[in-house]
């Protein structure tokens, strides 16, 4: 029984840590303007993105996985992480606010 409680506590701690890490990784905010699921792209009106040295603007991003587009829709306010991959601005994580 003690081992089970210790295991549950460990799993809960890992889940909280993973959640905090994801929240820190989602370092930009914006509004979804358009989704192009056929081409794996999303248009975001976003604030500054420090790691890409981008000012606030509207920009088309590729996504690392098409399933990412299933969790958002046009008009949603989102938090996201982006990087420049193979010369293209790419969303690596995104979630509605």
Coordinates of C-alpha atoms in Angstrom, one line a residue:
X1 CA 0.0 0.0 0.0
X2 CA 2.9 2.4 0.8
X3 CA 4.5 1.6 -2.5
X4 CA 1.3 2.4 -4.3
X5 CA 0.9 5.7 -2.5
X6 CA 4.5 6.6 -3.3
X7 CA 4.0 5.7 -6.9
X8 CA 0.8 7.9 -7.1
X9 CA 2.7 10.8 -5.5
X10 CA 5.6 10.4 -8.0
X11 CA 3.2 10.3 -11.0
X12 CA 1.4 13.4 -9.7
X13 CA 4.6 15.3 -9.2
X14 CA 5.8 14.4 -12.7
X15 CA 2.5 15.6 -14.2
X16 CA 2.8 18.9 -12.4
X17 CA 6.3 19.4 -13.6
X18 CA 5.4 18.5 -17.2
X19 CA 2.5 21.0 -17.0
X20 CA 4.8 23.8 -15.7
X21 CA 7.4 23.0 -18.4
X22 CA 4.8 23.2 -21.1
X23 CA 3.5 26.5 -19.7
X24 CA 7.0 27.9 -19.8
X25 CA 7.6 26.6 -23.3
X26 CA 4.4 28.4 -24.6
X27 CA 6.2 31.7 -24.5
X28 CA 4.1 33.6 -27.1
X29 CA 0.5 34.6 -27.4
X30 CA -1.7 35.4 -30.4
X31 CA -5.1 35.1 -32.1
X32 CA -5.8 32.4 -34.7
X33 CA -6.8 34.2 -37.9
X34 CA -6.9 31.3 -40.4
X35 CA -6.3 27.6 -40.5
X36 CA -5.0 25.8 -43.6
X37 CA -5.2 22.2 -42.6
X38 CA -4.5 20.9 -46.1
X39 CA -1.1 22.5 -46.0
X40 CA -0.4 22.2 -42.3
X41 CA -0.4 26.0 -41.7
X42 CA -2.0 28.5 -39.3
X43 CA -2.1 32.3 -39.6
X44 CA -1.6 34.0 -36.2
X45 CA -1.8 37.7 -35.2
X46 CA 0.8 37.5 -32.4
X47 CA 2.7 39.6 -30.0
X48 CA 6.5 39.7 -29.9
X49 CA 8.3 36.3 -30.1
X50 CA 11.6 36.8 -28.2
X51 CA 13.4 33.6 -29.3
X52 CA 12.7 34.5 -33.0
X53 CA 13.4 38.2 -32.5
X54 CA 10.0 38.9 -34.1
X55 CA 7.9 42.0 -33.3
X56 CA 4.1 41.8 -33.1
X57 CA 2.6 41.0 -36.5
X58 CA 0.4 38.6 -38.4
X59 CA 2.3 35.7 -39.8
X60 CA 1.7 32.3 -41.4
X61 CA 3.3 29.4 -39.5
X62 CA 3.8 25.8 -40.4
X63 CA 2.9 23.3 -37.7
X64 CA 5.0 20.3 -36.7
X65 CA 2.0 18.0 -36.7
X66 CA -1.4 18.3 -38.4
X67 CA -3.2 17.1 -35.3
X68 CA -2.2 20.4 -33.6
X69 CA -4.8 22.2 -35.8
X70 CA -7.6 20.1 -34.4
X71 CA -7.4 21.8 -31.0
X72 CA -7.8 25.4 -32.3
X73 CA -10.2 27.3 -34.5
X74 CA -10.2 30.8 -36.1
X75 CA -10.8 33.5 -33.5
X76 CA -9.2 31.5 -30.6
X77 CA -6.7 33.3 -28.4
X78 CA -3.8 30.9 -28.0
X79 CA -0.4 30.4 -26.3
X80 CA 2.2 28.8 -28.4
X81 CA 5.9 28.0 -29.0
X82 CA 7.6 28.6 -32.3
X83 CA 11.0 28.0 -33.8
X84 CA 12.6 28.4 -37.2
X85 CA 12.9 24.9 -38.7
X86 CA 14.4 24.4 -42.1
X87 CA 14.1 28.1 -42.8
X88 CA 10.3 28.3 -42.0
X89 CA 8.6 29.7 -38.9
X90 CA 7.0 26.7 -37.3
X91 CA 4.7 26.2 -34.3
X92 CA 6.0 23.4 -32.1
X93 CA 3.3 23.6 -29.4
X94 CA 0.0 25.4 -29.2
X95 CA -3.0 25.5 -26.9
X96 CA -6.1 27.7 -26.5
X97 CA -6.0 30.2 -23.6

